[in-house]
Tab-separated table of N, CA, C and O in Angstrom:
chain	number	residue	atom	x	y	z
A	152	UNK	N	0.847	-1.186	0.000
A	152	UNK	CA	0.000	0.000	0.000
A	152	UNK	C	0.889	1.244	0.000
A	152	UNK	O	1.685	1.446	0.917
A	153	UNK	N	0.777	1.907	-0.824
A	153	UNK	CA	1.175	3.454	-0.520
A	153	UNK	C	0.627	4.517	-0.191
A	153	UNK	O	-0.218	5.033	-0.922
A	154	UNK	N	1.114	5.217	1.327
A	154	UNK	CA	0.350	6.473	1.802
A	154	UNK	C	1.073	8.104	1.124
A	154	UNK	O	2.284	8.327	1.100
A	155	UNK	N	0.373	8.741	0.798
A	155	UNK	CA	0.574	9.849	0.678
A	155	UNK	C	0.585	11.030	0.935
A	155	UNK	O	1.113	11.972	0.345
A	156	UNK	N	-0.156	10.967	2.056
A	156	UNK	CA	0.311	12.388	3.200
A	156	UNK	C	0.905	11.620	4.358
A	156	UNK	O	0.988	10.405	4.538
A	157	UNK	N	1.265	12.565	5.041
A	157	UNK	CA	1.853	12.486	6.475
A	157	UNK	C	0.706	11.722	7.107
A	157	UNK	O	0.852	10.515	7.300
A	158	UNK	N	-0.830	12.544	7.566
A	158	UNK	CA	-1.714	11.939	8.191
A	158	UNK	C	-1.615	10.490	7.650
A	158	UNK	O	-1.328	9.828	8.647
A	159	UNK	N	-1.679	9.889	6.886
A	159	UNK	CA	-1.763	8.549	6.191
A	159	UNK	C	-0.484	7.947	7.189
A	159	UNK	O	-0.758	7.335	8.221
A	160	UNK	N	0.695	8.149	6.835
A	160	UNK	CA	1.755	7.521	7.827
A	160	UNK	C	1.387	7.675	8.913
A	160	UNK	O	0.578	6.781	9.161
A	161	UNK	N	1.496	8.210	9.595
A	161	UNK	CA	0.837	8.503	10.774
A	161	UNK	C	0.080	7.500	11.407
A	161	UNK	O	0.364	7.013	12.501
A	162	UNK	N	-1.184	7.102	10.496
A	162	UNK	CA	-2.357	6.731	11.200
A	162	UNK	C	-2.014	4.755	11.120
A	162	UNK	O	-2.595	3.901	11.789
A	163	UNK	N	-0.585	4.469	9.779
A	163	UNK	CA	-0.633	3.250	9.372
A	163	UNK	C	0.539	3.097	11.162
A	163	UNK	O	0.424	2.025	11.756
A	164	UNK	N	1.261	3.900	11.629
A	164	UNK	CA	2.200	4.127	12.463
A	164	UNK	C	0.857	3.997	13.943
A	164	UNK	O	1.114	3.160	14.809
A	165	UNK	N	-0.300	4.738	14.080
A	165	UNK	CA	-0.682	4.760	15.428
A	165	UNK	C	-0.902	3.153	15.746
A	165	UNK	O	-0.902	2.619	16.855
A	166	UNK	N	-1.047	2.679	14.751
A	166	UNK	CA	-1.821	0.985	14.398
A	166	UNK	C	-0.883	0.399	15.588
A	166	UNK	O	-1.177	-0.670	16.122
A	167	UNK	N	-0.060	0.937	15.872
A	167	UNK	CA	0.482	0.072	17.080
A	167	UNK	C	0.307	0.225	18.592
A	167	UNK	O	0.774	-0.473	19.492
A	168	UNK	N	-0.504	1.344	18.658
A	168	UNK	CA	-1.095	1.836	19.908
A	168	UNK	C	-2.213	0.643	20.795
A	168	UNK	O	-3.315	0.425	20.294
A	169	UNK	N	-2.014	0.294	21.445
A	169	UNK	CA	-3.037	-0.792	22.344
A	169	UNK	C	-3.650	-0.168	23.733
A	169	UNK	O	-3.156	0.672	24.486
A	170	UNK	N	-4.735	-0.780	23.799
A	170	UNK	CA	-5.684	-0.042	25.149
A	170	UNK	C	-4.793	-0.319	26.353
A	170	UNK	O	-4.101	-1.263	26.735
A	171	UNK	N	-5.074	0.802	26.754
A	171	UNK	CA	-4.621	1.319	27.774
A	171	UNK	C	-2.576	1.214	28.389
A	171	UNK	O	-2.112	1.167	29.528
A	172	UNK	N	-1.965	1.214	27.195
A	172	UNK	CA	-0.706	1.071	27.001
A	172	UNK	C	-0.227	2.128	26.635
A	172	UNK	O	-0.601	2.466	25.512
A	173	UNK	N	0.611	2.946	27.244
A	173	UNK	CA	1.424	4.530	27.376
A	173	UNK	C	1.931	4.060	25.914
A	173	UNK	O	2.242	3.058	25.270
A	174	UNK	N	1.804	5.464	25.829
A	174	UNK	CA	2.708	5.607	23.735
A	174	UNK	C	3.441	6.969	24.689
A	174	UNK	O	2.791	7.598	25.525
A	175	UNK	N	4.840	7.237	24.375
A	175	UNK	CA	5.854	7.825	24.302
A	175	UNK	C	5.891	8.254	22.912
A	175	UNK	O	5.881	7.342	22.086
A	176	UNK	N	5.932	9.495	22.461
A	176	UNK	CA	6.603	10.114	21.133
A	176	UNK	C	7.075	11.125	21.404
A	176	UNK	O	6.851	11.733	22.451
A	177	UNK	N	8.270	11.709	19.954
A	177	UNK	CA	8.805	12.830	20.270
A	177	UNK	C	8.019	13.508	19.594
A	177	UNK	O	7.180	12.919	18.913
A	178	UNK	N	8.087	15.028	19.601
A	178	UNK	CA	6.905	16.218	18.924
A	178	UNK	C	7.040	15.887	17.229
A	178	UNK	O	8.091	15.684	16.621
A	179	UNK	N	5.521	15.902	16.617
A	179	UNK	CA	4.804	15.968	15.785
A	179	UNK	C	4.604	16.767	15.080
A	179	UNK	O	5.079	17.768	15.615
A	180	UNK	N	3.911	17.219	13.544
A	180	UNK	CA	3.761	17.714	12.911
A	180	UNK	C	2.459	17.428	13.448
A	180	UNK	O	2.121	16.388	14.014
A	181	UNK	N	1.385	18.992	13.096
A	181	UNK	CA	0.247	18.713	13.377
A	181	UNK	C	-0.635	17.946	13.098
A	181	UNK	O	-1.394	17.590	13.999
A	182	UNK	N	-0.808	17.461	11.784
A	182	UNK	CA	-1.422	16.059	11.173
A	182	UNK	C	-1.308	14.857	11.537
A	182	UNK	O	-2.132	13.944	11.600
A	183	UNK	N	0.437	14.955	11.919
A	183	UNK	CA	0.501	13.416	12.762
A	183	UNK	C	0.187	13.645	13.644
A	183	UNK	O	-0.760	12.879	13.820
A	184	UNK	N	0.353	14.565	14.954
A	184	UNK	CA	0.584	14.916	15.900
A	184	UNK	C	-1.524	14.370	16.523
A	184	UNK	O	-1.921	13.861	17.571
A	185	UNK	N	-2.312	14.835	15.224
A	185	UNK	CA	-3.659	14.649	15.448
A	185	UNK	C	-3.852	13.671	15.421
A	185	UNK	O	-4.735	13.309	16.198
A	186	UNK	N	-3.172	12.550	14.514
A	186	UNK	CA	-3.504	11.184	14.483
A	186	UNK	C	-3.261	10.290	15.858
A	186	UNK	O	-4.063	9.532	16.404
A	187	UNK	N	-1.998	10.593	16.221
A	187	UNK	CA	-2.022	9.701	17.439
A	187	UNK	C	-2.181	10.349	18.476
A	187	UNK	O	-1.461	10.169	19.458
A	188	UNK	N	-3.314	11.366	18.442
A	188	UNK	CA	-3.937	11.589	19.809
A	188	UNK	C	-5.275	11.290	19.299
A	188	UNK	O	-6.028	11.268	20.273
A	189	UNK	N	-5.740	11.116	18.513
A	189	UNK	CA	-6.907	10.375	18.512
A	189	UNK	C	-7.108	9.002	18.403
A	189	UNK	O	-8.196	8.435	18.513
A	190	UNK	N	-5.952	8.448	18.169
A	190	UNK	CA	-6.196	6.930	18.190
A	190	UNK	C	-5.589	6.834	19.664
A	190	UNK	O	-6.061	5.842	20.219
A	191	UNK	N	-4.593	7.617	20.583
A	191	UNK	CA	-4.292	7.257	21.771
A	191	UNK	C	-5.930	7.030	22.450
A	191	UNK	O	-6.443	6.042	22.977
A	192	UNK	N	-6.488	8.483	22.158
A	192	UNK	CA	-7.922	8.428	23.166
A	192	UNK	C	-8.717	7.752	22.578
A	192	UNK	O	-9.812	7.717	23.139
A	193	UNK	N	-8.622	7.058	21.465
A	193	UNK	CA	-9.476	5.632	21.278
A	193	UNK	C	-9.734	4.585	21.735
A	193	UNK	O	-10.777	3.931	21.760
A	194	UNK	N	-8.560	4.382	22.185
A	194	UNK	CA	-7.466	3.644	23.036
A	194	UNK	C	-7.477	3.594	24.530
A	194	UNK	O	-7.546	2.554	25.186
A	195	UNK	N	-7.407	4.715	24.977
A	195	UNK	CA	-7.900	5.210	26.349
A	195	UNK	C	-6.206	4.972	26.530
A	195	UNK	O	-6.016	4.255	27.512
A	196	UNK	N	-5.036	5.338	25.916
A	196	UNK	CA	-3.685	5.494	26.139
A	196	UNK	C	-3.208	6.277	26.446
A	196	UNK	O	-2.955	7.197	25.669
A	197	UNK	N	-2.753	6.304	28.083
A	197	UNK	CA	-1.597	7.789	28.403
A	197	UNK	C	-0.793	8.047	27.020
A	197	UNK	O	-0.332	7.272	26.182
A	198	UNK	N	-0.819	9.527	27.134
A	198	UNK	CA	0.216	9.211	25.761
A	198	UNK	C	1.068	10.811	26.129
A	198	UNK	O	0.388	11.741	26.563
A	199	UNK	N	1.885	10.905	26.007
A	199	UNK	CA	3.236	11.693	26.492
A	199	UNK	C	4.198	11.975	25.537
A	199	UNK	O	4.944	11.133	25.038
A	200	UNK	N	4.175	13.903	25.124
A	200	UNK	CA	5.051	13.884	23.783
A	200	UNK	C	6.649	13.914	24.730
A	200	UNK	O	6.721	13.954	25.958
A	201	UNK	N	7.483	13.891	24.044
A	201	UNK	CA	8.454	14.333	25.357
A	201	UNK	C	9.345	15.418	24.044
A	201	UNK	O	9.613	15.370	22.843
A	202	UNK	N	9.531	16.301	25.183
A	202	UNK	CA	10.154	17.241	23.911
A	202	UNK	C	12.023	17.492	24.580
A	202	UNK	O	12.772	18.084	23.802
A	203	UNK	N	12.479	17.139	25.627
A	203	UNK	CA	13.306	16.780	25.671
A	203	UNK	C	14.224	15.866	25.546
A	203	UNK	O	13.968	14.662	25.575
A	204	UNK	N	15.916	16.577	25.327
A	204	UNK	CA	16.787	16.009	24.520
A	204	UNK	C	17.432	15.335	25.712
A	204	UNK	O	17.278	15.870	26.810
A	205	UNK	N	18.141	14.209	25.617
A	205	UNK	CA	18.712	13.042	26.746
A	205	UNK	C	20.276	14.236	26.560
A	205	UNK	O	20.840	14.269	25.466
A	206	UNK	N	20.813	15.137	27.768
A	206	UNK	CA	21.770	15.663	27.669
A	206	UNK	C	22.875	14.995	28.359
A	206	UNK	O	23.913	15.559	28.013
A	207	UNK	N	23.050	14.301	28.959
A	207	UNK	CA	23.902	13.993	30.728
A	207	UNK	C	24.526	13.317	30.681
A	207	UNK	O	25.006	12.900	31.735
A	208	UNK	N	25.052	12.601	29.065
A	208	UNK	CA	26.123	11.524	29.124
A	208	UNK	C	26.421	11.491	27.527
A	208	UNK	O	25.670	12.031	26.714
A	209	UNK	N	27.255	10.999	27.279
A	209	UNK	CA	27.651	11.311	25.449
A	209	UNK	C	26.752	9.944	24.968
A	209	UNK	O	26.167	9.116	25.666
A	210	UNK	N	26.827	10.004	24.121
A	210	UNK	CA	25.627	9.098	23.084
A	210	UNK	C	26.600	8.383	21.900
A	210	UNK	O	27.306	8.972	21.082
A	211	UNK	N	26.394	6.780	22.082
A	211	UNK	CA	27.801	6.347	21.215
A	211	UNK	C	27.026	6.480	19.676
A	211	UNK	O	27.516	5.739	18.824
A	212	UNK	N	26.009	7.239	19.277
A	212	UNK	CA	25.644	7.303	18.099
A	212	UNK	C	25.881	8.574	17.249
A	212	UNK	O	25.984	9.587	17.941
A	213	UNK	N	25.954	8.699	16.372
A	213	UNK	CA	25.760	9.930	15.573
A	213	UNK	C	24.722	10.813	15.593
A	213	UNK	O	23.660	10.191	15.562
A	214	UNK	N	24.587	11.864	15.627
A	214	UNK	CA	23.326	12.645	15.181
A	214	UNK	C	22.905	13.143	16.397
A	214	UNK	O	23.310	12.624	17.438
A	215	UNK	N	21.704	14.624	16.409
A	215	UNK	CA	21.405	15.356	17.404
A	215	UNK	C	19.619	14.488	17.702
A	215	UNK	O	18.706	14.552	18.525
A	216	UNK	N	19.878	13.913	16.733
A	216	UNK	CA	18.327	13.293	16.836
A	216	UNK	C	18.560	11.946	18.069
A	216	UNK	O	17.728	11.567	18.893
A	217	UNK	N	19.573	11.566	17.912
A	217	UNK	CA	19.847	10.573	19.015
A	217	UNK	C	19.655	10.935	19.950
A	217	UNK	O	19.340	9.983	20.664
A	218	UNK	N	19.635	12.297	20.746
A	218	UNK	CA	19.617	12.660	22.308
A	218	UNK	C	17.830	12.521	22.187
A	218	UNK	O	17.134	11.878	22.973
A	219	UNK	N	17.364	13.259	21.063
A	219	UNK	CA	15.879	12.681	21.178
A	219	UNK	C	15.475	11.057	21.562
A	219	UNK	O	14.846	10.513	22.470
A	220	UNK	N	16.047	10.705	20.603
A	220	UNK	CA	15.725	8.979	20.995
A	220	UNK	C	16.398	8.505	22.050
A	220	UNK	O	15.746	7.625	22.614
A	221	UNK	N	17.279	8.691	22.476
A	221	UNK	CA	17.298	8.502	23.956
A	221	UNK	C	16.555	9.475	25.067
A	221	UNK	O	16.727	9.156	26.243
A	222	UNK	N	16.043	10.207	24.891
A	222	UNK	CA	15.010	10.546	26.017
A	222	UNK	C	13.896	9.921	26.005
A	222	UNK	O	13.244	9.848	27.046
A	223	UNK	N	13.443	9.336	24.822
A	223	UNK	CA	12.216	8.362	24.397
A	223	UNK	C	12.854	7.840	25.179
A	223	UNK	O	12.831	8.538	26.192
A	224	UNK	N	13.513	6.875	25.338
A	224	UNK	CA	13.681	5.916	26.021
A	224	UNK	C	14.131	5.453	27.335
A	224	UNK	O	14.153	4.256	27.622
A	225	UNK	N	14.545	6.525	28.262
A	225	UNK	CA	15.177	6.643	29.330
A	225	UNK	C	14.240	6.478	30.105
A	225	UNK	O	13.340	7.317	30.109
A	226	UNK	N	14.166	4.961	31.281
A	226	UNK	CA	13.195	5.060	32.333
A	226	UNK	C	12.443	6.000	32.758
A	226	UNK	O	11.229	5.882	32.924
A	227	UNK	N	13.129	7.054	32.978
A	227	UNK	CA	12.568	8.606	34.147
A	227	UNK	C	11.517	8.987	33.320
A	227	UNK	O	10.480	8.839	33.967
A	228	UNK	N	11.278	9.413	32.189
A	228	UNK	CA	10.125	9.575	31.160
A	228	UNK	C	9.278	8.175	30.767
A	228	UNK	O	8.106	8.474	30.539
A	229	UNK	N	9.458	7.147	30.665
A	229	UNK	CA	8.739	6.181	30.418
A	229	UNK	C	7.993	5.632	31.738
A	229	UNK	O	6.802	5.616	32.047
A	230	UNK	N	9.208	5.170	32.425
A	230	UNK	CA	8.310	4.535	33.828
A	230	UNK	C	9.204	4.931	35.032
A	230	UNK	O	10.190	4.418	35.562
A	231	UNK	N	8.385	6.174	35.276
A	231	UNK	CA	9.016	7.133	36.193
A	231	UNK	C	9.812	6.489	37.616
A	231	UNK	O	10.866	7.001	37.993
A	232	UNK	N	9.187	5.310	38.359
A	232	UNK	CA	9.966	4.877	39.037
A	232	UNK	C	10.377	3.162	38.895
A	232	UNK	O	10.008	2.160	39.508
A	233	UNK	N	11.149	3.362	37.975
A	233	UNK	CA	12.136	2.452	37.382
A	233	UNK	C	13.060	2.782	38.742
A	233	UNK	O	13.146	3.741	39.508
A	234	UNK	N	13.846	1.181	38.602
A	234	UNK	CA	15.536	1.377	39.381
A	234	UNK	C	16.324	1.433	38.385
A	234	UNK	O	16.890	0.389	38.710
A	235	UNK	N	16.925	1.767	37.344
A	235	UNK	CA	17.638	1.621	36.678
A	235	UNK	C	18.309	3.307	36.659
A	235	UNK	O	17.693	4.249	36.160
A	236	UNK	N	19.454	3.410	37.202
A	236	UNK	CA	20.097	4.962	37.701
A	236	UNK	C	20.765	5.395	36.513
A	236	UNK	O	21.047	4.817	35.463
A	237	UNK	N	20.931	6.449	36.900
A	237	UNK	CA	21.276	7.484	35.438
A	237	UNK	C	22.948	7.146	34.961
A	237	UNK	O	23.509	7.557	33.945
A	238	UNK	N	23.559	6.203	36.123
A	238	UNK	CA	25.099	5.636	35.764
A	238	UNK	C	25.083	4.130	34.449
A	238	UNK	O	25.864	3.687	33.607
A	239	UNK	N	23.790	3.819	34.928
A	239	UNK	CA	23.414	2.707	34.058
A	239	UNK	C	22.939	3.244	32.975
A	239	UNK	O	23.128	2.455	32.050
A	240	UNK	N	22.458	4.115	32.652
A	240	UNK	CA	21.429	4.855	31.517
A	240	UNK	C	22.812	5.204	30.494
A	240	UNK	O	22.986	4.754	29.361
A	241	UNK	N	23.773	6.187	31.294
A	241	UNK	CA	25.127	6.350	30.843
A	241	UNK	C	26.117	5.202	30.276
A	241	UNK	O	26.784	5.513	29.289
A	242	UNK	N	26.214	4.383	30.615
A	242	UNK	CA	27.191	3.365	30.225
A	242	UNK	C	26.547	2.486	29.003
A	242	UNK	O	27.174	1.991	28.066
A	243	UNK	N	25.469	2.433	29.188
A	243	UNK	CA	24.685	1.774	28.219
A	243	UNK	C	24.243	2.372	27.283
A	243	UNK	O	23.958	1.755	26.256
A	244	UNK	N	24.038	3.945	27.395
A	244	UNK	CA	24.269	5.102	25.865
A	244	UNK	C	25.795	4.970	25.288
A	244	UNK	O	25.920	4.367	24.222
A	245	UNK	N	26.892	5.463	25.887
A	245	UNK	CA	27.737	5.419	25.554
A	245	UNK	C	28.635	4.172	24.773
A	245	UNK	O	29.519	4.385	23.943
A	246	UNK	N	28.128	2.651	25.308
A	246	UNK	CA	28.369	1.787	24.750
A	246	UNK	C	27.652	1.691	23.177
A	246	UNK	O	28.380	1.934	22.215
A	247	UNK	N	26.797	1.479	23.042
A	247	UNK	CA	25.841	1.762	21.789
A	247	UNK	C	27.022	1.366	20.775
A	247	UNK	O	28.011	2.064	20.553
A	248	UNK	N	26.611	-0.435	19.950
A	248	UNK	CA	27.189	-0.501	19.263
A	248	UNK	C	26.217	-0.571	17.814
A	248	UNK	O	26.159	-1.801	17.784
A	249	UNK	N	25.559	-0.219	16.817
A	249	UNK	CA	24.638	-0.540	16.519
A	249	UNK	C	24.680	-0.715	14.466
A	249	UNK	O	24.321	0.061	13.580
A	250	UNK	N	25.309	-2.129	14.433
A	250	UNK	CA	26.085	-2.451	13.499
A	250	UNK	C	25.333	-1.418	11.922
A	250	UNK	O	24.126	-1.270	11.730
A	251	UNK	N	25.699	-1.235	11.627
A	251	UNK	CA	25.221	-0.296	9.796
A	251	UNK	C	25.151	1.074	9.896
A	251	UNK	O	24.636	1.773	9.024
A	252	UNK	N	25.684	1.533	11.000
A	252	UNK	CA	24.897	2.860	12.188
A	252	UNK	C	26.642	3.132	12.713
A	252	UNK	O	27.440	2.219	12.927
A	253	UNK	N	26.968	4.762	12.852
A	253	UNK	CA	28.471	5.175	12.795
A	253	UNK	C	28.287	5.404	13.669
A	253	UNK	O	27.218	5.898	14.028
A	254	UNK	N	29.248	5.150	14.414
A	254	UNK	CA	29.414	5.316	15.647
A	254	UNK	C	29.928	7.409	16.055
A	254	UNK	O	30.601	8.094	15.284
A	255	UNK	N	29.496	7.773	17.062
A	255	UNK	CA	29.599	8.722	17.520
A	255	UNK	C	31.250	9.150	17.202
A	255	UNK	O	31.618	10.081	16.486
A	256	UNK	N	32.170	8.127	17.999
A	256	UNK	CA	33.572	8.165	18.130
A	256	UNK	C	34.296	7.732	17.232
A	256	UNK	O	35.518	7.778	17.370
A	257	UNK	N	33.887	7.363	16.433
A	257	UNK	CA	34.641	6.627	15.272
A	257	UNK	C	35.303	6.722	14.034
A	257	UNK	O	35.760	5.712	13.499
């Protein structure tokens, strides 16, 4: 199938949203941004944009978009009381080996 606007991606992308299961995203274009808040509240899904960048430890990946995707993913925003400490969060960014993908240091 091929989509042709954004809303279209978007909505083939919310398809993974499940009841009552937190969706994490980073900020949206308004079209998408509409799609998966209406399929979140379809859903009845916390859903949480996070617009901060993961700053507090170097990132073994390339790119400024990586501090985004690691704030997606960092316990403290997902599941606020996680044990997993910000020394572990660190060692395990910084390791980041992620084969086809250049490394930060490299």
């Amino acid at each position: 199938m091929a989509w042709n606007t954004l809303a279209e991606i978007a909505s083939e992308k919310a398809g993974i949203i499940k009841p009552g299961i937190p969706v994490v995203v980073p900020p949206q274009r308004p079209d998408a941004e509409q799609v998966i808040r209406t399929r979140a509240a379809e859903c009845k899904a916390p859903l949480q944009f996070v617009t901060e960048h993961y700053d507090r430890s170097p990132i073994g990946l390339r790119g400024d978009h990586q501090k985004q995707n690691a704030a997606l993913a960092m316990p403290r925003f997902v599941w606020p009381r996680s044990n997993v400490d910000d020394k572990a969060n660190a060692r395990g960014l910084v390791s980041i080996d992620w084969p086809a993908r250049f490394p930060q240091n490299g």
